[in-house]
CSV table of C-alpha atoms in Angstrom, one decimal:
chain,number,residue,atom,x,y,z
A,12,UNK,CA,31.7,75.3,-50.4
A,13,UNK,CA,28.5,77.2,-49.9
A,14,UNK,CA,26.7,77.2,-46.8
A,15,UNK,CA,23.1,77.4,-48.3
A,16,UNK,CA,20.4,74.9,-47.2
A,17,UNK,CA,19.1,72.8,-50.0
A,18,UNK,CA,15.4,73.2,-50.4
A,19,UNK,CA,13.3,70.8,-52.8
A,20,UNK,CA,10.4,72.3,-54.5
A,21,UNK,CA,7.0,70.8,-55.1
A,22,UNK,CA,7.9,69.5,-58.4
A,23,UNK,CA,10.8,67.3,-56.9
A,24,UNK,CA,8.2,65.5,-54.5
A,25,UNK,CA,7.8,61.5,-55.4
A,26,UNK,CA,4.1,61.6,-55.8
A,27,UNK,CA,3.8,57.9,-57.3
A,28,UNK,CA,5.5,56.5,-54.1
A,29,UNK,CA,3.1,58.3,-51.9
A,30,UNK,CA,0.1,57.0,-54.0
A,31,UNK,CA,1.0,53.5,-53.8
A,32,UNK,CA,1.7,53.6,-49.9
A,33,UNK,CA,-1.8,54.9,-49.6
A,34,UNK,CA,-3.5,52.4,-51.6
A,35,UNK,CA,-1.3,49.5,-49.7
A,36,UNK,CA,-2.6,51.0,-46.6
A,37,UNK,CA,-6.1,50.8,-47.9
A,38,UNK,CA,-6.0,47.2,-49.0
A,39,UNK,CA,-4.7,46.3,-45.5
A,40,UNK,CA,-7.3,48.0,-43.8
A,41,UNK,CA,-10.1,46.3,-46.1
A,42,UNK,CA,-8.2,42.8,-45.4
A,43,UNK,CA,-8.3,43.4,-41.5
A,44,UNK,CA,-11.7,44.4,-41.4
A,45,UNK,CA,-12.7,41.1,-43.5
A,46,UNK,CA,-10.6,39.0,-41.1
A,47,UNK,CA,-12.4,40.6,-38.2
A,48,UNK,CA,-15.8,39.7,-39.6
A,49,UNK,CA,-14.8,36.4,-40.7
A,50,UNK,CA,-13.3,35.8,-36.9
A,51,UNK,CA,-16.7,37.5,-35.4
A,52,UNK,CA,-18.6,34.6,-37.6
A,53,UNK,CA,-16.3,31.9,-36.6
A,54,UNK,CA,-16.6,32.4,-32.8
A,55,UNK,CA,-20.3,33.4,-32.2
A,56,UNK,CA,-21.7,34.3,-28.6
A,57,UNK,CA,-23.1,31.8,-26.1
A,58,UNK,CA,-26.7,32.4,-27.4
A,59,UNK,CA,-26.1,31.3,-30.9
A,60,UNK,CA,-25.3,27.6,-30.2
A,61,UNK,CA,-28.4,25.4,-30.2
A,62,UNK,CA,-30.1,25.0,-26.8
A,63,UNK,CA,-29.7,21.9,-24.9
A,64,UNK,CA,-32.1,20.8,-22.1
A,65,UNK,CA,-30.2,20.5,-18.6
A,66,UNK,CA,-31.4,16.6,-18.4
A,67,UNK,CA,-29.8,16.0,-21.7
A,68,UNK,CA,-26.4,17.7,-20.6
A,69,UNK,CA,-26.5,15.4,-17.5
A,70,UNK,CA,-27.2,12.2,-19.4
A,71,UNK,CA,-24.9,12.7,-22.3
A,72,UNK,CA,-22.1,14.5,-20.6
A,73,UNK,CA,-20.4,18.0,-21.2
A,74,UNK,CA,-17.6,16.4,-23.6
A,75,UNK,CA,-20.2,15.1,-26.2
A,76,UNK,CA,-21.7,18.6,-26.4
A,77,UNK,CA,-18.4,20.2,-26.5
A,78,UNK,CA,-17.5,18.1,-29.5
A,79,UNK,CA,-20.5,18.9,-31.4
A,80,UNK,CA,-20.2,22.5,-30.8
A,81,UNK,CA,-16.5,22.2,-32.4
A,82,UNK,CA,-18.3,20.3,-35.2
A,83,UNK,CA,-20.8,23.4,-35.5
A,84,UNK,CA,-17.7,25.7,-35.7
A,85,UNK,CA,-16.0,23.7,-38.4
A,86,UNK,CA,-19.3,24.3,-40.5
A,87,UNK,CA,-19.7,27.9,-39.4
A,88,UNK,CA,-16.0,28.5,-41.1
A,89,UNK,CA,-17.1,27.1,-44.4
A,90,UNK,CA,-20.3,29.4,-44.8
A,91,UNK,CA,-20.2,32.6,-45.9
A,92,UNK,CA,-23.6,33.8,-46.2
A,93,UNK,CA,-25.7,34.4,-43.1
A,94,UNK,CA,-29.0,32.7,-44.4
A,95,UNK,CA,-26.9,29.6,-45.1
A,96,UNK,CA,-25.4,29.6,-41.6
A,97,UNK,CA,-29.0,29.6,-40.1
A,98,UNK,CA,-30.0,26.9,-42.3
A,99,UNK,CA,-27.0,24.8,-41.1
A,100,UNK,CA,-27.5,25.8,-37.5
A,101,UNK,CA,-31.2,24.5,-37.5
A,102,UNK,CA,-29.8,21.3,-39.0
A,103,UNK,CA,-27.3,20.8,-36.4
A,104,UNK,CA,-29.9,21.5,-33.6
A,105,UNK,CA,-32.4,18.9,-35.0
A,106,UNK,CA,-29.4,16.4,-35.2
A,107,UNK,CA,-28.4,17.0,-31.8
A,108,UNK,CA,-31.8,16.7,-30.6
A,109,UNK,CA,-32.3,13.2,-32.2
A,110,UNK,CA,-29.0,12.2,-31.1
A,111,UNK,CA,-30.0,13.1,-27.6
A,112,UNK,CA,-33.2,11.3,-27.7
A,113,UNK,CA,-31.3,8.0,-29.1
A,114,UNK,CA,-29.1,8.4,-26.2
A,115,UNK,CA,-32.0,8.4,-23.8
A,116,UNK,CA,-33.4,5.4,-25.1
A,117,UNK,CA,-30.0,3.7,-24.4
A,118,UNK,CA,-29.9,4.7,-21.0
A,119,UNK,CA,-33.3,4.0,-20.1
A,120,UNK,CA,-32.1,0.5,-18.6
A,121,UNK,CA,-30.0,2.2,-15.9
A,122,UNK,CA,-32.8,4.2,-14.6
A,123,UNK,CA,-34.8,1.9,-12.2
A,124,UNK,CA,-36.5,4.5,-9.9
A,125,UNK,CA,-38.5,6.4,-12.4
A,126,UNK,CA,-41.9,6.8,-11.9
A,127,UNK,CA,-45.0,6.0,-14.3
A,128,UNK,CA,-45.4,9.2,-15.5
A,129,UNK,CA,-41.5,9.8,-16.3
A,130,UNK,CA,-41.7,6.7,-18.2
A,131,UNK,CA,-44.7,7.6,-20.0
A,132,UNK,CA,-43.1,11.0,-21.0
A,133,UNK,CA,-39.9,9.2,-22.5
A,134,UNK,CA,-42.4,7.0,-24.6
A,135,UNK,CA,-43.3,9.9,-26.8
A,136,UNK,CA,-39.6,10.5,-27.9
A,137,UNK,CA,-39.1,6.9,-28.8
A,138,UNK,CA,-38.6,6.2,-32.5
A,139,UNK,CA,-40.9,3.7,-34.2
A,140,UNK,CA,-38.1,1.4,-35.1
A,141,UNK,CA,-36.7,1.0,-31.4
A,142,UNK,CA,-39.2,-1.9,-30.8
A,143,UNK,CA,-37.2,-4.1,-28.7
A,144,UNK,CA,-36.1,-1.0,-26.2
A,145,UNK,CA,-40.1,-0.2,-25.9
A,146,UNK,CA,-40.7,-3.6,-24.9
A,147,UNK,CA,-38.0,-3.9,-22.3
A,148,UNK,CA,-39.3,-0.5,-20.6
A,149,UNK,CA,-42.9,-1.9,-20.7
A,150,UNK,CA,-41.4,-5.1,-19.0
A,151,UNK,CA,-39.9,-2.7,-16.3
A,152,UNK,CA,-43.1,-0.8,-16.0
A,153,UNK,CA,-45.3,-4.1,-15.4
A,154,UNK,CA,-42.6,-5.1,-12.7
A,155,UNK,CA,-42.8,-1.8,-11.0
A,156,UNK,CA,-46.5,-1.9,-11.3
A,157,UNK,CA,-46.5,-5.5,-9.6
A,158,UNK,CA,-44.1,-4.6,-7.0
A,159,UNK,CA,-46.2,-1.7,-6.0
A,160,UNK,CA,-49.4,-3.7,-6.0
A,161,UNK,CA,-47.7,-6.2,-3.6
A,162,UNK,CA,-46.4,-3.8,-1.2
A,163,UNK,CA,-50.0,-2.2,-1.2
A,164,UNK,CA,-51.6,-5.7,-0.4
A,165,UNK,CA,-48.9,-6.1,2.2
A,166,UNK,CA,-49.5,-2.7,3.8
A,167,UNK,CA,-53.2,-3.5,3.8
A,168,UNK,CA,-52.9,-7.1,5.4
A,169,UNK,CA,-50.6,-5.2,8.3
A,170,UNK,CA,-53.2,-2.6,8.9
A,171,UNK,CA,-56.0,-5.1,9.4
A,172,UNK,CA,-53.5,-7.1,11.7
A,173,UNK,CA,-53.2,-3.7,13.7
A,174,UNK,CA,-56.6,-2.8,13.8
A,175,UNK,CA,-57.6,-6.3,15.0
A,176,UNK,CA,-54.6,-6.1,17.4
A,177,UNK,CA,-55.6,-2.8,19.0
A,178,UNK,CA,-59.5,-4.1,19.1
A,179,UNK,CA,-58.1,-7.0,21.1
A,180,UNK,CA,-55.8,-5.1,23.1
A,181,UNK,CA,-58.7,-2.9,23.8
A,182,UNK,CA,-61.0,-5.6,24.8
A,183,UNK,CA,-58.2,-7.2,26.9
A,184,UNK,CA,-56.6,-4.6,28.5
A,185,UNK,CA,-59.0,-1.8,29.8
A,186,UNK,CA,-56.5,-0.5,32.5
A,187,UNK,CA,-53.9,0.3,30.1
A,188,UNK,CA,-56.3,2.2,27.8
A,189,UNK,CA,-57.9,4.0,30.8
A,190,UNK,CA,-54.2,5.1,31.9
A,191,UNK,CA,-53.2,6.1,28.2
A,192,UNK,CA,-56.3,8.3,28.1
A,193,UNK,CA,-55.2,12.1,28.2
A,194,UNK,CA,-56.0,13.6,31.6
A,195,UNK,CA,-55.5,10.4,33.6
A,196,UNK,CA,-51.7,10.9,34.0
A,197,UNK,CA,-52.0,11.1,37.7
A,198,UNK,CA,-53.2,7.7,38.2
A,199,UNK,CA,-51.1,4.6,38.7
A,200,UNK,CA,-51.6,1.1,37.3
A,201,UNK,CA,-53.6,-0.9,40.1
A,202,UNK,CA,-52.2,-4.7,40.6
A,203,UNK,CA,-54.6,-7.0,39.2
A,204,UNK,CA,-54.5,-9.3,42.5
A,205,UNK,CA,-55.3,-6.1,44.4
A,206,UNK,CA,-58.3,-5.6,42.3
A,207,UNK,CA,-59.7,-9.4,42.5
A,208,UNK,CA,-59.4,-9.6,46.4
A,209,UNK,CA,-62.7,-8.6,47.6
A,210,UNK,CA,-61.6,-7.6,50.9
A,211,UNK,CA,-59.9,-4.6,49.3
A,212,UNK,CA,-63.4,-3.6,47.7
A,213,UNK,CA,-65.3,-3.5,51.1
A,214,UNK,CA,-67.9,-0.8,51.0
A,215,UNK,CA,-67.5,0.5,47.4
A,216,UNK,CA,-70.6,-1.3,46.3
A,217,UNK,CA,-72.3,1.4,48.3
A,218,UNK,CA,-70.6,4.2,46.4
A,219,UNK,CA,-71.2,2.7,42.8
A,220,UNK,CA,-74.9,1.4,43.3
A,221,UNK,CA,-75.6,1.0,39.6
A,222,UNK,CA,-73.7,-1.3,37.3
A,223,UNK,CA,-71.2,-2.3,40.2
A,224,UNK,CA,-70.6,-5.8,39.1
A,225,UNK,CA,-70.6,-4.8,35.5
A,226,UNK,CA,-68.0,-1.9,36.0
A,227,UNK,CA,-65.9,-4.4,38.0
A,228,UNK,CA,-66.0,-7.0,35.2
A,229,UNK,CA,-65.0,-4.1,32.8
A,230,UNK,CA,-61.9,-3.3,34.7
A,231,UNK,CA,-61.0,-6.7,34.9
A,232,UNK,CA,-61.8,-7.5,31.3
A,233,UNK,CA,-64.5,-9.9,32.0
A,234,UNK,CA,-67.4,-8.0,30.6
A,235,UNK,CA,-69.6,-9.3,27.6
A,236,UNK,CA,-70.3,-5.9,25.9
A,237,UNK,CA,-72.4,-7.4,23.3
A,238,UNK,CA,-75.3,-8.2,26.0
A,239,UNK,CA,-75.8,-4.4,26.6
A,240,UNK,CA,-76.8,-1.7,24.3
A,241,UNK,CA,-74.9,1.4,23.6
A,242,UNK,CA,-76.7,3.4,26.4
A,243,UNK,CA,-76.0,0.8,29.0
A,244,UNK,CA,-72.3,0.5,27.8
A,245,UNK,CA,-71.7,4.3,28.4
A,246,UNK,CA,-73.1,4.1,31.8
A,247,UNK,CA,-71.0,1.0,32.6
A,248,UNK,CA,-67.9,2.7,31.4
A,249,UNK,CA,-68.6,6.0,33.6
A,250,UNK,CA,-69.2,3.4,36.7
A,251,UNK,CA,-65.9,1.7,36.0
A,252,UNK,CA,-64.0,5.1,35.9
A,253,UNK,CA,-65.5,6.1,39.2
A,254,UNK,CA,-64.8,2.6,40.6
A,255,UNK,CA,-61.3,2.8,39.7
A,256,UNK,CA,-60.7,6.2,41.0
A,257,UNK,CA,-62.1,4.9,44.4
A,258,UNK,CA,-60.1,1.5,44.3
A,259,UNK,CA,-57.0,3.9,43.5
A,260,UNK,CA,-57.5,5.8,46.5
A,261,UNK,CA,-57.0,2.7,48.7
A,262,UNK,CA,-54.2,1.2,46.5
A,263,UNK,CA,-51.9,4.3,46.6
A,264,UNK,CA,-51.8,4.1,50.6
A,265,UNK,CA,-50.3,0.5,50.2
A,266,UNK,CA,-46.8,-0.6,50.0
A,267,UNK,CA,-47.0,-1.6,46.3
A,268,UNK,CA,-49.1,1.7,45.3
A,269,UNK,CA,-46.5,4.0,47.4
A,270,UNK,CA,-43.6,2.6,45.4
A,271,UNK,CA,-45.3,3.3,42.1
A,272,UNK,CA,-46.3,6.8,43.2
A,273,UNK,CA,-43.1,7.6,44.3
A,274,UNK,CA,-41.5,6.7,40.9
A,275,UNK,CA,-43.9,9.3,39.4
A,276,UNK,CA,-42.7,12.0,42.2
A,277,UNK,CA,-39.1,11.3,41.1
A,278,UNK,CA,-39.7,12.1,37.5
A,279,UNK,CA,-41.9,15.3,38.4
A,280,UNK,CA,-44.7,13.7,36.7
A,281,UNK,CA,-47.3,15.9,38.9
A,282,UNK,CA,-45.5,18.9,38.0
A,283,UNK,CA,-43.3,21.4,40.1
A,284,UNK,CA,-44.0,24.0,42.9
A,285,UNK,CA,-44.9,27.5,41.2
A,286,UNK,CA,-43.1,29.2,44.2
A,287,UNK,CA,-39.8,30.6,43.3
A,288,UNK,CA,-38.2,30.0,46.7
A,289,UNK,CA,-39.2,26.2,46.4
A,290,UNK,CA,-36.7,26.0,43.6
A,291,UNK,CA,-38.8,23.5,41.3
A,292,UNK,CA,-39.9,21.1,44.1
A,293,UNK,CA,-41.9,18.4,42.6
A,294,UNK,CA,-45.8,18.1,43.8
A,295,UNK,CA,-47.9,15.1,44.9
A,296,UNK,CA,-51.4,15.2,44.0
A,297,UNK,CA,-53.6,15.4,47.4
A,298,UNK,CA,-57.6,15.2,48.0
A,299,UNK,CA,-59.0,18.1,50.3
A,300,UNK,CA,-62.0,15.3,51.3
A,301,UNK,CA,-62.2,11.7,51.4
A,302,UNK,CA,-65.9,12.0,50.2
A,303,UNK,CA,-66.3,11.5,46.5
A,304,UNK,CA,-67.8,14.6,44.5
A,305,UNK,CA,-66.8,16.9,47.0
A,306,UNK,CA,-63.5,18.6,46.1
A,307,UNK,CA,-61.2,18.4,43.0
A,308,UNK,CA,-57.6,17.2,43.4
A,309,UNK,CA,-54.8,19.7,44.5
A,310,UNK,CA,-51.2,19.4,44.2
A,311,UNK,CA,-49.0,19.6,47.6
A,312,UNK,CA,-45.7,20.8,48.0
A,313,UNK,CA,-43.8,19.2,50.6
A,314,UNK,CA,-41.1,22.1,51.1
A,315,UNK,CA,-43.5,25.0,51.4
A,316,UNK,CA,-46.1,22.7,52.7
A,317,UNK,CA,-48.8,24.5,50.5
A,318,UNK,CA,-51.5,23.3,48.1
A,319,UNK,CA,-51.7,24.6,44.3
A,320,UNK,CA,-54.3,24.2,41.4
A,321,UNK,CA,-52.9,21.9,38.4
A,322,UNK,CA,-52.2,23.6,35.3
A,323,UNK,CA,-54.4,21.5,32.9
A,324,UNK,CA,-58.2,21.7,33.0
A,325,UNK,CA,-58.3,18.0,32.7
A,326,UNK,CA,-56.3,17.3,35.6
A,327,UNK,CA,-58.3,19.9,37.7
A,328,UNK,CA,-61.3,18.1,36.8
A,329,UNK,CA,-60.3,14.9,38.7
A,330,UNK,CA,-62.1,14.2,42.0
A,331,UNK,CA,-59.8,14.5,45.1
A,332,UNK,CA,-61.3,11.6,46.6
A,333,UNK,CA,-59.5,9.3,44.0
A,334,UNK,CA,-55.9,10.3,46.0
A,335,UNK,CA,-57.3,10.9,49.4
A,336,UNK,CA,-56.2,13.2,52.2
A,337,UNK,CA,-53.5,11.1,53.9
A,338,UNK,CA,-51.6,9.8,50.6
A,339,UNK,CA,-48.9,12.5,50.2
A,340,UNK,CA,-48.1,12.4,54.0
A,341,UNK,CA,-48.0,8.6,54.1
A,342,UNK,CA,-45.5,8.6,51.3
A,343,UNK,CA,-43.1,10.6,53.5
A,344,UNK,CA,-43.7,8.5,56.2
A,345,UNK,CA,-42.6,5.2,54.5
A,346,UNK,CA,-39.9,7.0,52.8
A,347,UNK,CA,-38.6,9.9,54.9
A,348,UNK,CA,-35.4,10.2,52.8
A,349,UNK,CA,-37.5,11.7,50.0
A,350,UNK,CA,-38.7,14.6,52.2
A,351,UNK,CA,-37.2,17.6,51.5
A,352,UNK,CA,-35.9,20.3,54.0
A,353,UNK,CA,-37.9,23.0,54.7
A,354,UNK,CA,-37.2,26.5,53.3
A,355,UNK,CA,-36.1,28.9,55.7
A,356,UNK,CA,-35.7,31.7,53.2
A,357,UNK,CA,-38.8,34.2,53.2
A,358,UNK,CA,-39.7,36.9,51.1
A,359,UNK,CA,-38.8,40.4,52.5
A,360,UNK,CA,-41.0,43.3,51.2
A,361,UNK,CA,-38.9,46.5,50.3
A,362,UNK,CA,-39.6,50.0,49.3
A,363,UNK,CA,-36.8,51.5,47.4
A,364,UNK,CA,-34.6,48.9,49.0
A,365,UNK,CA,-35.5,49.3,52.6
A,366,UNK,CA,-37.3,46.9,54.6
A,367,UNK,CA,-40.6,47.5,56.0
A,368,UNK,CA,-40.3,48.0,59.9
A,369,UNK,CA,-42.0,45.4,62.0
A,370,UNK,CA,-43.6,48.3,64.2
A,371,UNK,CA,-45.4,49.6,61.0
A,372,UNK,CA,-46.8,46.2,60.3
A,373,UNK,CA,-47.9,45.9,63.8
A,374,UNK,CA,-49.8,49.6,63.6
A,375,UNK,CA,-51.5,48.4,60.5
A,376,UNK,CA,-52.7,45.2,61.9
A,377,UNK,CA,-53.9,47.2,65.2
A,378,UNK,CA,-55.8,49.7,62.8
A,379,UNK,CA,-57.2,46.7,61.0
A,380,UNK,CA,-58.2,45.1,64.2
A,381,UNK,CA,-59.8,48.2,65.6
A,382,UNK,CA,-61.8,48.8,62.4
A,383,UNK,CA,-63.0,45.2,62.5
A,384,UNK,CA,-64.0,45.9,65.9
A,385,UNK,CA,-65.9,49.0,65.7
A,386,UNK,CA,-68.1,47.4,62.7
A,387,UNK,CA,-68.8,44.4,65.0
A,388,UNK,CA,-70.0,46.9,67.5
A,389,UNK,CA,-72.2,48.5,65.3
A,390,UNK,CA,-73.9,45.6,64.1
A,391,UNK,CA,-74.6,44.4,67.5
A,392,UNK,CA,-76.2,47.8,68.2
A,393,UNK,CA,-78.4,47.8,65.3
A,394,UNK,CA,-79.4,44.0,66.1
A,395,UNK,CA,-80.6,45.3,69.8
A,396,UNK,CA,-82.6,48.4,68.2
């Protein structure tokens, strides 16, 4: 047996089988391309489906749209030409839109809280043959309008009653209106019995010389304003404000008045002391003079025993005579348990953390006193010359 290797010549190669294999591969490739193209047409992208409004999706539900999309897929599978597919797609879109309009008409009975504009927009989408549905919606529209008109009329009646009630309250309760006015928060309500007692008003007719009786009638709600013109009513009102303040100064030092002002003091309605070492101590209004139109009201701190200006400009313009010079001290005499302890803590000036020595303060005081004495001597010499 020979050891030679057998070699096949080109003539011995099987060319028919090779050509047949190549043809089969080409046919398979063409078939795969056709299948891929078919699959691409059967599963279009998300923008190829008919666009549906969000409101329609909420009303009809996603399941109905999914069924319609499956129907579209079945139609696309039977269409081979792209132009025919576009025509069928448009037809399906019109069918979906018409179906959504019919669903909107059927669901109209369940929407009770829609406004007139929304109902009118739906009327444009109704079909001509749906006359019964249109009549039901019109009835609903009329009922909504009638209920709206009834509510509007009731609101007008309530507003008229409120306006008439406010006018009567203003005419009946002048003191309440005065106390609710901005800037009059420091005043307390004077008892009507105290005002009607003529002994408590002794001498006030000298302070309010013009329209005294009319001002008193306005405070007690007995004034007939129709007898006076507008200018006279304004003057009477100013006189009533002034008279109420003078009566208030006498009322707050009575037992009843001190109790009412004490309630305001507990609530810190007069403000708090701006001094840091007083720890937000409540203040009390005080006058620097009992003579009207002399000094405005100040705020007294019982802890540091000092007075301060009110923060609000409305309060700063109140006459101090409407509270008097004795009120805060009378309050703590009657109610000593509300008198705070005096603050022993004092601010100590320091320079780089070191206290200023008292001898240095005395030296500065002596120098200042010496300068003042020298200036006084110079003035006396000039006067002698």
